[in-house]
XYZ file of C-alpha atoms in Angstrom:
539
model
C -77.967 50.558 24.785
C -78.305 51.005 28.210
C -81.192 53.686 28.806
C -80.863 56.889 31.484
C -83.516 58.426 33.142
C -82.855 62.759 34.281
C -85.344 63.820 36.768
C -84.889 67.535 38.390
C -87.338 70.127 38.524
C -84.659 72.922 37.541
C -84.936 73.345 33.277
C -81.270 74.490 33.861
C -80.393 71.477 35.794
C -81.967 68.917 33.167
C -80.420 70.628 30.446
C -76.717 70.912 31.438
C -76.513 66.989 32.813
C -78.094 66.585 28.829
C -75.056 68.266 27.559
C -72.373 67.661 30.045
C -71.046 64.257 28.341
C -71.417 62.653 24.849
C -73.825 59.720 26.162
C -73.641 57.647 23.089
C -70.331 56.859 23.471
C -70.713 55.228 26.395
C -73.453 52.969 24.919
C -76.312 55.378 26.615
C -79.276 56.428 25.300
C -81.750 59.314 27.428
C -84.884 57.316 27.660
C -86.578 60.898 29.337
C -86.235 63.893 31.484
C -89.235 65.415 33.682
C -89.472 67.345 36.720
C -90.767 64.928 39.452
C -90.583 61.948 41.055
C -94.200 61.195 39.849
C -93.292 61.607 36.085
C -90.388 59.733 36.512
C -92.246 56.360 38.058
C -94.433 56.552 34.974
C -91.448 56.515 32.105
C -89.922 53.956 34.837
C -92.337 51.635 34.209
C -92.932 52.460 30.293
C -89.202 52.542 29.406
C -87.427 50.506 32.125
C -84.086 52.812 32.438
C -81.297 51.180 34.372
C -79.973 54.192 35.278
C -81.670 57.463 37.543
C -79.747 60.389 37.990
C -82.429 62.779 40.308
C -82.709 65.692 42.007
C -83.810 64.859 46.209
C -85.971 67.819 46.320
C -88.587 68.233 44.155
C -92.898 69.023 43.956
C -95.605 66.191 43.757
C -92.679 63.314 44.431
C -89.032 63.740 45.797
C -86.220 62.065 44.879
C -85.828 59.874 48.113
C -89.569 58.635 47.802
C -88.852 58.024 44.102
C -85.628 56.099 45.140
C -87.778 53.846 48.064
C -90.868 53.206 45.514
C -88.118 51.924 42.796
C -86.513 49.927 45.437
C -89.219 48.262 46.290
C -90.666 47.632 43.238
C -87.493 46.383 41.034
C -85.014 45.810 43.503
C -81.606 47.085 42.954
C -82.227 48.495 39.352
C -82.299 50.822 38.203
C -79.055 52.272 39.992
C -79.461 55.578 40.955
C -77.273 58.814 41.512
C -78.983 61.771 43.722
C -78.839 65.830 43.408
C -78.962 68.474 45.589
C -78.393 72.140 45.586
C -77.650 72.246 49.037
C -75.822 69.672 52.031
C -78.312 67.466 53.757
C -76.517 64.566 55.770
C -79.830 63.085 57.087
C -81.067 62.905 53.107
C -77.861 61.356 52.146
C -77.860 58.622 54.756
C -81.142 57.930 54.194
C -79.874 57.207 50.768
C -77.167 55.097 50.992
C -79.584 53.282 53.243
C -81.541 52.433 49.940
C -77.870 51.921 47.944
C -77.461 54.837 45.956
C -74.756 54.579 43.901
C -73.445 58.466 44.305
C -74.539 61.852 46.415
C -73.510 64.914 44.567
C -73.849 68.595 45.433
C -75.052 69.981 41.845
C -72.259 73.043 42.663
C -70.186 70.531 42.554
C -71.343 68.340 39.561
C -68.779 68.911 36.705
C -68.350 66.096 33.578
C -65.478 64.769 35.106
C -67.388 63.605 38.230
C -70.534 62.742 36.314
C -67.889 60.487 33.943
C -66.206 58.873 37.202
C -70.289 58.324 38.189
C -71.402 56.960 35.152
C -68.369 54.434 34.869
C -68.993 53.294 38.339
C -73.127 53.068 37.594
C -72.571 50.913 33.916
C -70.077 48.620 35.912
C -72.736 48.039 38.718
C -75.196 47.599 35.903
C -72.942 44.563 34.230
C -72.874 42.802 37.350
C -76.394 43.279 38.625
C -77.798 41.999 35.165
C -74.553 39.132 35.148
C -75.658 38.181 38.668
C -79.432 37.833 38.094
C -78.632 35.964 34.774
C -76.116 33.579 36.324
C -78.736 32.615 38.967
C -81.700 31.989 36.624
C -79.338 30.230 34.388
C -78.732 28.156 37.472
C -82.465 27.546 37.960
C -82.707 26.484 33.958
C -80.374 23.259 35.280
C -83.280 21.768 37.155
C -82.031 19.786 40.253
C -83.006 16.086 40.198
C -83.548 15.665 43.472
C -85.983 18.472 43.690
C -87.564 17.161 40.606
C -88.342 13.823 42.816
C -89.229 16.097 45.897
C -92.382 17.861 43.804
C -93.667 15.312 41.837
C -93.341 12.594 44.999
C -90.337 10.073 43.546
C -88.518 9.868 46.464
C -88.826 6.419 48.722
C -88.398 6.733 52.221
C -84.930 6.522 52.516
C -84.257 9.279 49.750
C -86.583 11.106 52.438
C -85.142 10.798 55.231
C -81.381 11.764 53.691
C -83.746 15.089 52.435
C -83.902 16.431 55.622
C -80.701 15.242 57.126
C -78.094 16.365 53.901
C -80.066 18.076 51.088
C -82.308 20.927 52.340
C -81.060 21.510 56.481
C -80.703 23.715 57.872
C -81.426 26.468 55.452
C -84.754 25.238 54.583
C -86.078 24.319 57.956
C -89.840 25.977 58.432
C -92.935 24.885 60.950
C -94.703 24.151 57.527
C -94.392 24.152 53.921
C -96.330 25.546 50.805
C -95.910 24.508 46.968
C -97.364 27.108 44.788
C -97.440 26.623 40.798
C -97.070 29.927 38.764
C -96.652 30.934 35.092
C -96.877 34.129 32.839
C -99.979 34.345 31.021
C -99.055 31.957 27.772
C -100.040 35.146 25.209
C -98.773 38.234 27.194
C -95.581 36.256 27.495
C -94.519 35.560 23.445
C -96.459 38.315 21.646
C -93.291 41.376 22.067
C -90.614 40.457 18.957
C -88.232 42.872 20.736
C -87.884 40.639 24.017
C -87.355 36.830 23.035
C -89.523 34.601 25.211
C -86.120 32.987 27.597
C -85.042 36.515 28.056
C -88.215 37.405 29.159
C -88.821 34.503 31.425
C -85.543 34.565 33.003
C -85.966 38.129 34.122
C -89.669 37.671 35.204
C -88.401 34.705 37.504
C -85.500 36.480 38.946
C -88.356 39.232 39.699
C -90.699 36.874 41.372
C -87.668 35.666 43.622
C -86.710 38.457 44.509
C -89.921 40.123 45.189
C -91.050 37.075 46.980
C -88.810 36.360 49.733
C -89.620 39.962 51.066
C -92.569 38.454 52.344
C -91.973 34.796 52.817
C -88.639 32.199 52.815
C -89.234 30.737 49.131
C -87.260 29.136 46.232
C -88.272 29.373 42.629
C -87.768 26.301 40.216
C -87.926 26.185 36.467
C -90.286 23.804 34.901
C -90.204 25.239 31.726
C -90.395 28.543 29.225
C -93.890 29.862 30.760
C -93.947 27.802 34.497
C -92.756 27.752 37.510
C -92.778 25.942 40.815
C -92.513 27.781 44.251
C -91.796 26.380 47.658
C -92.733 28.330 50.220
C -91.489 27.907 54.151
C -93.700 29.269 57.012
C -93.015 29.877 60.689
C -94.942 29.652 63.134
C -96.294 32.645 63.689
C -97.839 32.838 60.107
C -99.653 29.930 60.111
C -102.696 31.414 60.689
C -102.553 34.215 58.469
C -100.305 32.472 55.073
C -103.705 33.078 52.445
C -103.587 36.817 53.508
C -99.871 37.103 53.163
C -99.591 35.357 50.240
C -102.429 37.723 48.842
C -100.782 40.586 49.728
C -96.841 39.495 48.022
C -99.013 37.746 44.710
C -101.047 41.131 43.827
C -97.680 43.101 44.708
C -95.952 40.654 42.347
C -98.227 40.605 39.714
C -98.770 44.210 39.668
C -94.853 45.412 39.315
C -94.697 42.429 37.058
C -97.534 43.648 34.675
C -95.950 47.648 35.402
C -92.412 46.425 34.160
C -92.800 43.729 31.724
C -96.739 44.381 30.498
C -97.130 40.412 31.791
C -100.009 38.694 33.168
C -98.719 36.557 36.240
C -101.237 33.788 37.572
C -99.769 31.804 40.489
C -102.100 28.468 42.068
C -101.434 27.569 45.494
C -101.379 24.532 47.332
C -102.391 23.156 50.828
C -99.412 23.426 53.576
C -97.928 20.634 54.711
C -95.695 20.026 57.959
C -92.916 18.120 56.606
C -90.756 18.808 53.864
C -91.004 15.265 51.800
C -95.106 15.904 51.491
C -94.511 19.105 49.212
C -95.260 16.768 46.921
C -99.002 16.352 48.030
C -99.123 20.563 47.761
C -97.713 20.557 44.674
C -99.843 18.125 43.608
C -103.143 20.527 44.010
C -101.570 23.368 43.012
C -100.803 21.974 39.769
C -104.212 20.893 39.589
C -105.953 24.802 40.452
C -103.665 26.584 38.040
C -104.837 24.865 34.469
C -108.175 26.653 34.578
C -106.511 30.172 35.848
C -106.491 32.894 33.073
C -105.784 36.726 33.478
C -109.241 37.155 34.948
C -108.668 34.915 37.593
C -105.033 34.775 38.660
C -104.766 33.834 41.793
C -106.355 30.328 43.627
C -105.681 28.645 46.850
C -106.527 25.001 46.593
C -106.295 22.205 48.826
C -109.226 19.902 50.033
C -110.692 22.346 53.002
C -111.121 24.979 49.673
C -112.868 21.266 47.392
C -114.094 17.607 48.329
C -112.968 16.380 44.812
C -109.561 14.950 44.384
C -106.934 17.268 42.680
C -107.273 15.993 38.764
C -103.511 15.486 38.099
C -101.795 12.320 36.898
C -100.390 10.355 39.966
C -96.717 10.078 39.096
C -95.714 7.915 42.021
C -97.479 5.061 40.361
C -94.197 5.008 38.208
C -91.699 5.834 40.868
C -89.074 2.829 39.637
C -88.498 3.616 36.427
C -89.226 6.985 37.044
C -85.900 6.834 39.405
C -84.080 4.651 37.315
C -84.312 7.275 34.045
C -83.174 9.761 36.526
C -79.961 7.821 37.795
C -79.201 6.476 34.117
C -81.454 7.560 31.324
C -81.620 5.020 27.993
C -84.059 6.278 25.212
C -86.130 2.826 25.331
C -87.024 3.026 28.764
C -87.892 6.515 28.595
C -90.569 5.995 25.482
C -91.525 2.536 27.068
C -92.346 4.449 30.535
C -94.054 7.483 29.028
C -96.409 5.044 27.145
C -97.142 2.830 29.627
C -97.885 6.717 31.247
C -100.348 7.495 28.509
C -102.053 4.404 28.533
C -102.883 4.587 32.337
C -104.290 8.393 31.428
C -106.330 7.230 29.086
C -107.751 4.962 31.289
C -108.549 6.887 33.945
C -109.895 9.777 31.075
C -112.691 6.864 30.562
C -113.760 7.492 34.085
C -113.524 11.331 34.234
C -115.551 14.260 32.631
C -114.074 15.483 29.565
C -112.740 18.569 31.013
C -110.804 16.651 33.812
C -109.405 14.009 31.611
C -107.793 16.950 29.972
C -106.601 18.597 32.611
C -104.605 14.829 33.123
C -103.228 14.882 29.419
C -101.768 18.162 30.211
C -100.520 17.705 33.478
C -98.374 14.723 32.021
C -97.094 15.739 28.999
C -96.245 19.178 31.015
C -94.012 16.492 33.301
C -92.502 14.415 30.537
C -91.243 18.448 29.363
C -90.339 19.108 32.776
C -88.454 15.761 32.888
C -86.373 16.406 29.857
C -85.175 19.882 31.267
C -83.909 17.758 33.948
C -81.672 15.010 32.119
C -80.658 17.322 28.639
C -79.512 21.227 29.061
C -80.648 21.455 25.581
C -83.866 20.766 25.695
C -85.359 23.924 25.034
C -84.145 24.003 21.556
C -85.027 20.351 20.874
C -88.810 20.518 22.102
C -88.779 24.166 19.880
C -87.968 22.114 17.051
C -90.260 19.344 17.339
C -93.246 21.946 17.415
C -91.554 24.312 15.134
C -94.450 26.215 13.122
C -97.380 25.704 15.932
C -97.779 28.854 17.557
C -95.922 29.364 20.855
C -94.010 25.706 19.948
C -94.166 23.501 22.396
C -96.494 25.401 25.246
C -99.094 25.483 22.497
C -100.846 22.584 24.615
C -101.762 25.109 26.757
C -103.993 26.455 23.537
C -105.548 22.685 23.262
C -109.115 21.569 24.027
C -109.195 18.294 24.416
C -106.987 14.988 25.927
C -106.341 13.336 22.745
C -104.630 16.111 20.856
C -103.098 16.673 23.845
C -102.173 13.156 23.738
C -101.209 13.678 19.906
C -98.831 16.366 20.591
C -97.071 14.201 23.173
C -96.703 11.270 20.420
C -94.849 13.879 18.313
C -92.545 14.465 20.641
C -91.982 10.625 21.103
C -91.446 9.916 17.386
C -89.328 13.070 17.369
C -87.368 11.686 19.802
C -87.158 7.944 18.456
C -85.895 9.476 15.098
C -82.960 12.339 16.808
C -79.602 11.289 17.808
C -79.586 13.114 20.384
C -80.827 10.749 22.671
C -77.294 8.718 22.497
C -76.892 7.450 26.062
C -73.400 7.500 25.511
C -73.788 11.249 25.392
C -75.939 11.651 27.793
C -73.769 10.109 30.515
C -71.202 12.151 29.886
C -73.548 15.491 30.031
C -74.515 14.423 33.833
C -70.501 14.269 33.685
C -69.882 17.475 32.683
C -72.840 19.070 34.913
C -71.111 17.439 38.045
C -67.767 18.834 36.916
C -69.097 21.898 36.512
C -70.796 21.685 39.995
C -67.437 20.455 41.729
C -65.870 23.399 40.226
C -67.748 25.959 41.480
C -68.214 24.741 45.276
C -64.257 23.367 45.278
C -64.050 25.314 48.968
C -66.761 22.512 50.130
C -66.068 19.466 51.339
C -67.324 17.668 48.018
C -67.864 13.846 49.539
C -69.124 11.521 47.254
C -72.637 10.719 48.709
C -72.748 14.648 48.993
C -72.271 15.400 45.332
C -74.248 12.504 44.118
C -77.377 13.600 46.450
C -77.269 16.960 44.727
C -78.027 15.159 41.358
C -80.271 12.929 42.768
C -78.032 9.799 42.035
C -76.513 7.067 44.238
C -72.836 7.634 45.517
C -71.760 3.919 43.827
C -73.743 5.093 40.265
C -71.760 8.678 40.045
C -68.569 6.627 40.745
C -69.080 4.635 37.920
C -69.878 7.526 35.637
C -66.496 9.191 36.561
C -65.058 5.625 36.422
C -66.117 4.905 32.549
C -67.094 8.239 30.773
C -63.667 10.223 32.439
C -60.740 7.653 32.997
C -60.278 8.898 36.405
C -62.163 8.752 39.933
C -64.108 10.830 41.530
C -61.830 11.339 43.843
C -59.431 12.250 41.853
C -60.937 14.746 40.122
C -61.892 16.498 43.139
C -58.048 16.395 44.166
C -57.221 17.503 40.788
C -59.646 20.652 41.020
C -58.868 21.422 44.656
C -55.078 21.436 44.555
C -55.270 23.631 41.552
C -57.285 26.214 43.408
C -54.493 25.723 46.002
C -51.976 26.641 43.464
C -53.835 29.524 42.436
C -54.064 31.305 46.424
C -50.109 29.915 46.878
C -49.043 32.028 43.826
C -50.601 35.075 44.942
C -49.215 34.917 48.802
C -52.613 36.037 50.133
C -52.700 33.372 52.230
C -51.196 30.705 54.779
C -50.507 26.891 53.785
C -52.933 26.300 57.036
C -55.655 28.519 55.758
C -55.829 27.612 51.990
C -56.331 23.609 53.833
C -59.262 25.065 55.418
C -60.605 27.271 52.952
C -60.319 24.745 50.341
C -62.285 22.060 52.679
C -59.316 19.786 53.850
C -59.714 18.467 56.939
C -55.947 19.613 58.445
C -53.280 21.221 56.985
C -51.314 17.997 57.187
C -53.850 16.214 54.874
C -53.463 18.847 52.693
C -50.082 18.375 52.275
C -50.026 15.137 51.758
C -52.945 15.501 48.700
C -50.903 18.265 47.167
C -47.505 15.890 47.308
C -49.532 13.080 45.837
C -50.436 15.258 43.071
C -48.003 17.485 42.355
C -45.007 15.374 43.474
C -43.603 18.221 46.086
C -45.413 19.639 49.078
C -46.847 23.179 49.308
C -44.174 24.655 50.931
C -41.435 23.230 48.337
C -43.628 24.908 45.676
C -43.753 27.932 47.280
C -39.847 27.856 47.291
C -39.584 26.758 43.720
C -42.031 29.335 42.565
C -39.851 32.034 44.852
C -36.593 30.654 43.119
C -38.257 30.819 39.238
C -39.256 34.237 39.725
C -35.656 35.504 41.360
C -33.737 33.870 38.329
């Protein structure tokens, strides 16, 4: 049910909008009614309505300050429709400043506008919650190449193609910050009503949003609970990041805890002035969030705040095979390589207080997690059902107390994994298949060159060839051709546009080698199947 919020100060008022319409019917349910703006941020943040239908003028809190808090707090829910008894144009462009959805004179308010208002509000409500689901869903498909960017896998020529193809120039800052964040393991899985992904994904699309008010930043999922966050600064906040970064984490944290009764604890790393040496950020901040709790939520970390090392497992040590299960996963190099990974933990545990060698154990078995997000969409369910009946599943490490169970718990997973079929390599070629498909599909009106696609996987041009080659029948390039000239088809059967513009909507570099892509594939030219198509429909 979608829940609606009636705030006027008029008894009258809140009783008729009560009465006007038969809310149930349109799957709504009156989550309260009070008389001020100050009321109403309290049920707000209890109740989480999606919909606000207020009076502007009211005691203790109006209706425009109510609107501005909400605003800045949630973003653009709830949606909200606005009273008055009287005309007020400054009130109602201040308003639709803050994107009301309606302005109503309450003379004027019958059940036939409020219907035409409420259909409007639950349709904006579908594709505000569609929207923020389709992006996090987006950020559940890790990247590969960011993968290698945070935990330093990239060589020097994978670098140096970083800043020319994969981040410029929308990701071009004076310096860079990695932060590492996560919701508070307990607050985070204890609520039956809200199932843990459901929860995460709107917590993350919170933090993104919330964030980039005060900073440039992306958001990347490492798993149910965590995080990553890469920060970009210019130059005129160099010298005051740690108090920015105070101010948007306690704003965060508090509309976080407010709206989904969550602990948010967020460690942040050292900046850096080039984009490749994230890595080294990342790297601490990994390292100053283990020992956060709910107490102590927020670090900075770096090695002007400590003279010890960061104590997280150096992953570049493994950068080969690292890249190669990356580019072309098989099950025997990945259990061969994770062992090989334990063994030079343990090793270094001999050297380290117990606490620290701990902190290691976690940080790699939270990687080798992090790593199978990245090659298998399904991995959430698998890693759930390796740890089924431990409380919290597979983030129960975060409960452990010492390397070797830690270490244990990571051996499950490897027998677990030795013993499933779903490790086939067969079919897990064709999944990086179907993910690029799915990619070329949704940015058809690119370009969509070989070397750019494959760099957006974090694979070599002449590897993704060969996948299309062997798993698909067909080339790369012809699948793009395929997938373009169909969209072409599409925008020629509705006559919205020219032969010249679909070419250069659609990427092509001329109309003319448009045409001749469309013959190849179609056997006739554009303009012949515009004429056919015109024929068909006159028969």
């Amino acid at each position: 049910m979608i829940r609606l919020l009636i705030v006027d100060d008029e008894p009258l008022v809140q009783a008729r909008v009560k009465s006007m319409l038969d809310w149930t019917s349109y799957g709504i349910e009156i989550c309260g009614v009070c008389s001020n703006g100050e009321e109403a941020l309290r049920i707000i943040e209890r109740s989480h309505p999606e919909i606000v239908i207020t009076d502007i003028w009211m005691p203790v809190m109006d209706g425009l300050r109510l609107l501005k808090v909400c605003r800045d707090r949630y973003g653009e829910l709830p949606v909200f429709l606005m009273l008055t008894g009287h005309e007020d144009f400054g009130c109602a462009r201040e308003a639709i400043h803050y994107g009301i959805e309606e302005y109503i004179l309450k003379q004027e308010l019958t059940a036939r506008s409020l219907e035409h208002f409420i259909n409007n509000a639950l349709l904006k409500v579908k594709n505000l919650q569609q929207t923020r689901d389709d992006s996090l869903l987006e950020k559940e498909t890790p990247d590969r190449f960011y993968f290698s960017l945070l935990y330093g896998l990239l060589d020097q020529p994978q670098q140096s193609r970083l800043q020319k193809e994969q981040l410029a120039p929308d990701f071009q800052y004076d310096c860079y910050i990695c932060g590492y964040g996560g919701i508070d393991p307990g607050n985070a899985m204890r609520n039956p009503e809200n199932p843990p992904m459901n929860l995460y994904r709107s917590v993350l699309a919170m933090c993104q949003e919330l964030c980039s008010r005060y900073v440039p930043c992306r958001t990347f999922f490492l798993n149910r609970n965590n995080f990553a966050l890469m920060i970009g600064l210019k130059r005129g906040q160099t010298d005051t990041w740690k108090m920015l970064l105070t101010d948007m984490f306690h704003h965060v944290r508090e509309t976080l805890r407010n709206y989904f009764n969550v602990s948010l604890i967020l460690s942040v790393g050292p900046t850096c002035q080039v984009l490749p040496a994230v890595s080294h950020s990342f790297s601490f901040a990994r390292a100053g969030l283990y020992p956060l709790n709910a107490d102590r939520p927020l670090i900075f970390t770096g090695p002007e705040e400590t003279s010890e090392n960061p104590m997280t497992f150096d992953f570049g040590r493994f950068r080969a095979p690292l890249q190669q299960l990356l580019e072309n996963f098989r099950l025997s190099l990945f259990l061969d390589t994770v062992r090989r990974m334990q063994e030079y933990c343990r090793a270094c545990g001999r050297e380290l207080c117990p606490r620290d060698g701990f902190y290691m154990a976690l940080d790699l078995t939270l990687f080798v997690f992090h790593l199978l997000f990245v090659l298998r969409p399904d991995t959430e369910e698998f890693l759930t059902s390796v740890y089924q009946g431990r409380k919290y599943t597979y983030l129960s490490v975060f409960l452990m107390q010492s390397s070797e169970e830690v270490m244990n718990s990571l051996n499950l997973l490897l027998e677990k994994m030795e013993e499933s079929k779903k490790f086939d390599e067969k079919e897990l070629r064709q999944n990086v298949v179907t993910q690029v498909q799915k990619y070329m599909q949704e940015h058809c009106t690119q370009k969509l060159s070989l070397s750019e696609t494959a760099s957006a996987f974090g694979l070599s041009p002449n590897y993704l060839s060969t996948l299309f080659t062997k798993n698909c029948g067909y080339s790369f390039t012809e699948y793009r051709n395929h997938i373009k000239i169909e969209e072409a088809k599409k925008l020629l059967d509705s006559g919205s546009m020219k032969i010249y513009e679909i070419a250069e909507h659609l990427g092509f570099e001329n109309a003319f080698y448009f045409s001749k892509v469309f013959k190849k594939t179609e056997g006739i030219s554009p303009r012949e199947y515009l004429h056919r198509n015109v024929s068909d429909r006159t028969v």
